[in-house]
Short mmCIF file of C-alpha atoms and ligand atoms in Angstrom, two decimals:
data_model
loop_
_atom_site.label_atom_id
_atom_site.label_comp_id
_atom_site.label_asym_id
_atom_site.label_seq_id
_atom_site.Cartn_x
_atom_site.Cartn_y
_atom_site.Cartn_z
CA UNK A 10 -51.87 24.60 22.21
CA UNK A 11 -48.62 25.89 20.78
CA UNK A 12 -47.65 29.09 22.59
CA UNK A 13 -45.02 31.27 20.91
CA UNK A 14 -43.78 34.24 22.92
CA UNK A 15 -41.96 36.98 21.02
CA UNK A 16 -40.19 39.95 22.60
CA UNK A 17 -42.51 42.61 21.18
CA UNK A 18 -45.50 43.20 18.92
CA UNK A 19 -43.37 43.75 15.84
CA UNK A 20 -41.64 40.37 16.25
CA UNK A 21 -44.99 38.68 16.97
CA UNK A 22 -46.48 40.06 13.76
CA UNK A 23 -43.40 39.07 11.73
CA UNK A 24 -43.71 35.50 13.07
CA UNK A 25 -47.43 35.39 12.20
CA UNK A 26 -46.73 36.72 8.69
CA UNK A 27 -44.16 33.98 8.22
CA UNK A 28 -46.75 31.30 9.11
CA UNK A 29 -49.37 32.74 6.75
CA UNK A 30 -46.82 33.05 3.95
CA UNK A 31 -45.67 29.47 4.49
CA UNK A 32 -49.28 28.24 4.32
CA UNK A 33 -50.04 30.11 1.09
CA UNK A 34 -46.75 29.05 -0.51
CA UNK A 35 -47.35 25.37 0.34
CA UNK A 36 -50.99 25.54 -0.78
CA UNK A 37 -51.62 28.43 -3.20
CA UNK A 38 -55.38 27.72 -3.23
CA UNK A 39 -55.62 27.73 0.58
CA UNK A 40 -58.87 28.84 2.20
CA UNK A 41 -57.98 31.55 4.70
CA UNK A 42 -60.14 32.60 7.63
CA UNK A 43 -59.50 36.31 8.17
CA UNK A 44 -59.97 38.53 11.21
CA UNK A 45 -60.27 42.26 11.79
CA UNK A 46 -59.28 44.55 14.67
CA UNK A 47 -56.25 46.69 15.44
CA UNK A 48 -53.98 43.70 16.08
CA UNK A 49 -54.39 42.46 12.51
CA UNK A 50 -53.55 45.75 10.76
CA UNK A 51 -49.74 45.33 10.92
CA UNK A 52 -50.12 41.69 9.86
CA UNK A 53 -51.97 42.69 6.68
CA UNK A 54 -49.34 45.34 6.08
CA UNK A 55 -46.58 42.73 6.45
CA UNK A 56 -48.37 40.36 4.04
CA UNK A 57 -48.87 43.14 1.49
CA UNK A 58 -45.18 43.91 1.76
CA UNK A 59 -44.30 40.26 1.09
CA UNK A 60 -46.62 40.41 -1.92
CA UNK A 61 -44.78 43.45 -3.27
CA UNK A 62 -41.23 42.46 -2.35
CA UNK A 63 -41.22 38.65 -2.62
CA UNK A 64 -44.13 37.99 -4.98
CA UNK A 65 -46.21 36.20 -2.34
CA UNK A 66 -49.43 35.59 -4.27
CA UNK A 67 -53.00 35.35 -3.00
CA UNK A 68 -54.40 34.99 -6.53
CA UNK A 69 -55.71 31.50 -5.93
CA UNK A 70 -56.66 31.82 -2.27
CA UNK A 71 -60.21 32.04 -1.00
CA UNK A 72 -61.04 34.03 2.14
CA UNK A 73 -63.82 34.06 4.70
CA UNK A 74 -63.92 36.74 7.36
CA UNK A 75 -65.07 35.94 10.86
CA UNK A 76 -67.72 38.56 11.30
CA UNK A 77 -69.54 41.72 10.23
CA UNK A 78 -71.71 44.27 12.02
CA UNK A 79 -75.42 44.07 11.36
CA UNK A 80 -76.87 47.17 9.74
CA UNK A 81 -73.71 48.34 7.98
CA UNK A 82 -73.54 48.24 4.19
CA UNK A 83 -70.23 47.06 2.66
CA UNK A 84 -69.25 50.61 1.75
CA UNK A 85 -69.87 51.96 5.27
CA UNK A 86 -66.47 53.26 6.48
CA UNK A 87 -66.81 51.33 9.79
CA UNK A 88 -67.85 48.02 8.20
CA UNK A 89 -65.45 45.10 8.21
CA UNK A 90 -65.95 44.92 4.42
CA UNK A 91 -64.41 48.37 4.20
CA UNK A 92 -61.68 47.49 6.72
CA UNK A 93 -60.63 44.43 4.69
CA UNK A 94 -60.67 46.35 1.44
CA UNK A 95 -58.48 49.12 2.82
CA UNK A 96 -56.18 47.02 5.03
CA UNK A 97 -55.56 44.06 2.76
CA UNK A 98 -57.55 43.23 -0.35
CA UNK A 99 -56.66 46.30 -2.39
CA UNK A 100 -52.95 45.81 -1.70
CA UNK A 101 -52.67 42.21 -2.93
CA UNK A 102 -53.75 40.11 -5.92
CA UNK A 103 -56.63 38.27 -4.23
CA UNK A 104 -59.63 37.71 -6.53
CA UNK A 105 -62.52 39.84 -5.14
CA UNK A 106 -64.92 37.07 -6.17
CA UNK A 107 -63.19 34.71 -3.79
CA UNK A 108 -63.31 37.03 -0.76
CA UNK A 109 -66.26 36.59 1.59
CA UNK A 110 -67.66 38.40 4.61
CA UNK A 111 -71.05 37.92 6.25
CA UNK A 112 -73.70 40.23 4.79
CA UNK A 113 -74.32 42.71 7.59
CA UNK A 114 -76.95 44.53 5.57
CA UNK A 115 -78.96 41.42 4.61
CA UNK A 116 -82.73 41.76 4.92
CA UNK A 117 -82.73 38.46 6.81
CA UNK A 118 -79.52 38.19 8.87
CA UNK A 119 -80.44 34.73 10.15
CA UNK A 120 -80.76 33.34 6.63
CA UNK A 121 -77.54 35.14 5.65
CA UNK A 122 -75.74 33.47 8.60
CA UNK A 123 -76.97 30.07 7.53
CA UNK A 124 -75.89 30.71 3.93
CA UNK A 125 -72.45 31.86 5.08
CA UNK A 126 -71.83 28.67 7.04
CA UNK A 127 -72.89 26.66 3.96
CA UNK A 128 -70.49 28.66 1.75
CA UNK A 129 -67.55 27.84 4.04
CA UNK A 130 -68.48 24.18 3.89
CA UNK A 131 -68.85 24.27 0.10
CA UNK A 132 -65.34 25.76 -0.17
CA UNK A 133 -64.02 22.69 1.66
CA UNK A 134 -63.57 24.35 5.05
CA UNK A 135 -60.89 26.73 6.29
CA UNK A 136 -57.21 25.77 6.12
CA UNK A 137 -55.85 28.53 8.35
CA UNK A 138 -58.06 30.63 10.61
CA UNK A 139 -56.55 33.90 11.84
CA UNK A 140 -57.90 35.12 15.15
CA UNK A 141 -57.55 38.07 17.48
CA UNK A 142 -58.99 38.01 20.99
CA UNK A 143 -61.24 40.48 22.76
CA UNK A 144 -60.34 41.71 26.24
CA UNK A 145 -63.29 39.66 27.46
CA UNK A 146 -62.04 36.48 25.77
CA UNK A 147 -64.21 36.67 22.66
CA UNK A 148 -63.13 35.22 19.31
CA UNK A 149 -64.92 36.58 16.26
CA UNK A 150 -67.92 38.09 18.01
CA UNK A 151 -68.52 35.02 20.17
CA UNK A 152 -69.06 36.86 23.42
CA UNK A 153 -68.74 35.27 26.89
CA UNK A 154 -71.41 32.55 27.36
CA UNK A 155 -71.56 31.90 23.58
CA UNK A 156 -72.25 28.24 22.90
CA UNK A 157 -69.03 26.36 22.27
CA UNK A 158 -71.02 24.33 19.73
CA UNK A 159 -72.21 27.40 17.83
CA UNK A 160 -72.15 27.91 14.06
CA UNK A 161 -72.52 31.18 12.12
CA UNK A 162 -75.35 33.22 13.58
CA UNK A 163 -76.46 36.60 14.91
CA UNK A 164 -74.89 37.64 18.23
CA UNK A 165 -75.71 40.55 20.51
CA UNK A 166 -72.53 42.41 21.45
CA UNK A 167 -71.66 43.03 25.09
CA UNK A 168 -71.43 46.57 26.35
CA UNK A 169 -67.69 46.09 26.95
CA UNK A 170 -67.12 45.06 23.31
CA UNK A 171 -69.17 48.00 22.08
CA UNK A 172 -67.10 50.30 24.33
CA UNK A 173 -63.84 48.77 23.04
CA UNK A 174 -64.96 49.24 19.42
CA UNK A 175 -66.55 52.66 19.97
CA UNK A 176 -63.28 54.29 18.88
CA UNK A 177 -64.13 53.47 15.26
CA UNK A 178 -67.58 55.12 15.45
CA UNK A 179 -68.69 58.65 16.19
CA UNK A 180 -70.33 57.68 19.50
CA UNK A 181 -71.29 54.73 21.69
CA UNK A 182 -74.89 54.94 20.43
CA UNK A 183 -73.64 54.68 16.84
CA UNK A 184 -71.68 51.51 17.68
CA UNK A 185 -73.68 48.52 16.39
CA UNK A 186 -75.41 46.24 18.86
CA UNK A 187 -75.50 43.11 16.71
CA UNK A 188 -73.18 41.20 14.43
CA UNK A 189 -73.14 38.09 12.29
CA UNK A 190 -70.26 35.93 13.45
CA UNK A 191 -68.98 32.50 12.59
CA UNK A 192 -69.50 30.28 15.63
CA UNK A 193 -67.04 28.74 18.05
CA UNK A 194 -67.61 25.34 16.42
CA UNK A 195 -67.13 26.89 12.95
CA UNK A 196 -63.75 28.18 14.14
CA UNK A 197 -62.84 24.82 15.70
CA UNK A 198 -63.63 23.11 12.36
CA UNK A 199 -60.72 24.98 10.70
CA UNK A 200 -57.74 22.78 9.99
CA UNK A 201 -55.37 25.20 11.77
CA UNK A 202 -55.95 28.21 14.00
CA UNK A 203 -53.52 31.07 14.51
CA UNK A 204 -54.41 33.53 17.27
CA UNK A 205 -52.40 36.71 17.72
CA UNK A 206 -52.52 38.87 20.85
CA UNK A 207 -50.32 41.83 21.67
CA UNK A 208 -50.30 44.30 24.54
CA UNK A 209 -51.01 44.11 28.24
CA UNK A 210 -54.73 44.73 27.83
CA UNK A 211 -55.00 41.16 26.46
CA UNK A 212 -52.96 39.47 29.22
CA UNK A 213 -55.88 38.32 31.36
CA UNK A 214 -57.92 37.02 28.42
CA UNK A 215 -54.84 35.19 27.11
CA UNK A 216 -54.22 33.51 30.48
CA UNK A 217 -57.88 32.41 30.64
CA UNK A 218 -57.70 31.10 27.08
CA UNK A 219 -54.45 29.14 27.43
CA UNK A 220 -54.42 28.01 31.05
CA UNK A 221 -57.91 28.57 32.37
CA UNK A 222 -60.68 25.99 32.41
CA UNK A 223 -62.45 25.49 29.08
CA UNK A 224 -65.53 27.58 29.61
CA UNK A 225 -68.07 29.57 27.63
CA UNK A 226 -67.14 32.41 30.02
CA UNK A 227 -64.00 32.68 27.87
CA UNK A 228 -64.98 31.48 24.36
CA UNK A 229 -61.33 31.52 23.23
CA UNK A 230 -60.60 28.74 25.77
CA UNK A 231 -62.42 26.37 23.37
CA UNK A 232 -59.19 26.47 21.32
CA UNK A 233 -57.79 24.07 23.94
CA UNK A 234 -59.84 21.44 22.11
CA UNK A 235 -58.21 22.25 18.77
CA UNK A 236 -55.37 19.91 17.82
CA UNK A 237 -53.51 22.51 15.74
CA UNK A 238 -53.93 25.87 17.44
CA UNK A 239 -50.99 28.26 17.65
CA UNK A 240 -51.02 31.36 19.82
CA UNK A 241 -48.52 34.12 19.05
CA UNK A 242 -47.96 36.61 21.85
CA UNK A 243 -45.70 39.47 22.68
CA UNK A 244 -44.28 39.55 26.21
CA UNK A 245 -46.95 41.98 27.43
CA UNK A 246 -49.83 39.75 26.29
CA UNK A 247 -48.05 36.73 27.83
CA UNK A 248 -47.45 38.47 31.16
CA UNK A 249 -50.25 36.74 33.14
CA UNK A 250 -49.35 33.18 32.03
CA UNK A 251 -48.07 30.72 34.64
CA UNK A 252 -46.14 28.26 32.49
CA UNK A 253 -44.05 30.78 30.55
CA UNK A 254 -40.79 28.94 31.30
CA UNK A 255 -42.17 25.83 29.65
CA UNK A 256 -43.41 27.67 26.54
CA UNK A 257 -40.04 29.39 26.18
CA UNK A 258 -38.22 26.13 26.69
CA UNK A 259 -40.22 24.39 23.93
CA UNK A 260 -40.19 27.36 21.55
CA UNK A 261 -37.18 29.54 22.35
CA UNK A 262 -37.82 33.06 20.99
CA UNK A 263 -41.00 31.75 19.39
CA UNK A 264 -39.19 29.36 17.07
CA UNK A 265 -40.53 25.95 16.04
CA UNK A 266 -39.68 23.10 18.43
CA UNK A 267 -37.05 20.57 17.43
CA UNK A 268 -39.73 18.06 16.40
CA UNK A 269 -41.42 20.35 13.89
C1 LIG B 328 -63.28 42.73 17.36
C2 LIG B 328 -63.34 41.57 16.37
C3 LIG B 328 -62.48 40.41 16.83
C4 LIG B 328 -61.12 40.93 17.26
C5 LIG B 328 -61.27 41.83 18.44
C6 LIG B 328 -59.95 42.37 18.99
O1 LIG B 328 -64.27 42.75 18.32
N1 LIG B 328 -64.66 41.08 16.14
O2 LIG B 328 -62.37 39.46 15.77
O3 LIG B 328 -60.29 39.84 17.59
O4 LIG B 328 -62.08 42.91 18.06
O5 LIG B 328 -59.59 43.55 18.34
P1 LIG B 328 -58.27 44.36 18.55
O6 LIG B 328 -57.22 43.62 17.79
O7 LIG B 328 -58.54 45.71 17.99
O8 LIG B 328 -57.98 44.37 20.00
#
């Protein structure tokens, strides 16, 4: 796992934006795996700015989001469809027909999950998968004890995840209990993964992911099996790591190593 430690959240986001921009420039028809959450908001803002200022184009890219709440229609203000529209899609030139999120309001969520996995495969798989991490080590909505061999399916959210996401809803009871999420194995099938974590609240989950045993207790630790996974951290999110000196030696100030 490539661990890049940046001094603060702003620098971490700038580094992540650079990697996404490089991917899209090298392969304009790249298939991007997109994530939601507070961590990603400044990243989408930075990418929209590059679109406006430098002409970075998403016109030929295809996107697949990681997850969506079950029971929320795309126009629900708390849906991830709505989040993506507001945070990213409407600010860039991506073709709406090439953007995909699981259908949270499908009559048959299990069939919709199966169809979503098939769509990703039909698009040729994901070139770059963006990821955040939950305080409990989840990626997408793969909660602790999720099968590391899982594909897109329905997951029941933990109480801690519902509490963490309650801030977007009017109450805890309003916060959805279920989601459709791409699986851990779906994520591992991406050609590259880029996980971003900022802030001290992520420090323990980050340490478990990077240096802990690979375990379904921390689904993000499965990324240790991925040959091309990069983790971008600010110092606060990196604060519980043991081998920080090594990471900083290989990637001073989060730069590429001399062999890249
Ligand atoms: C949600 C999403 C995850 C995201 C996580 C962290 O639960 N399903 O994909 O990584 O939250 O969000 P935040 O960046 O707000 O901490």
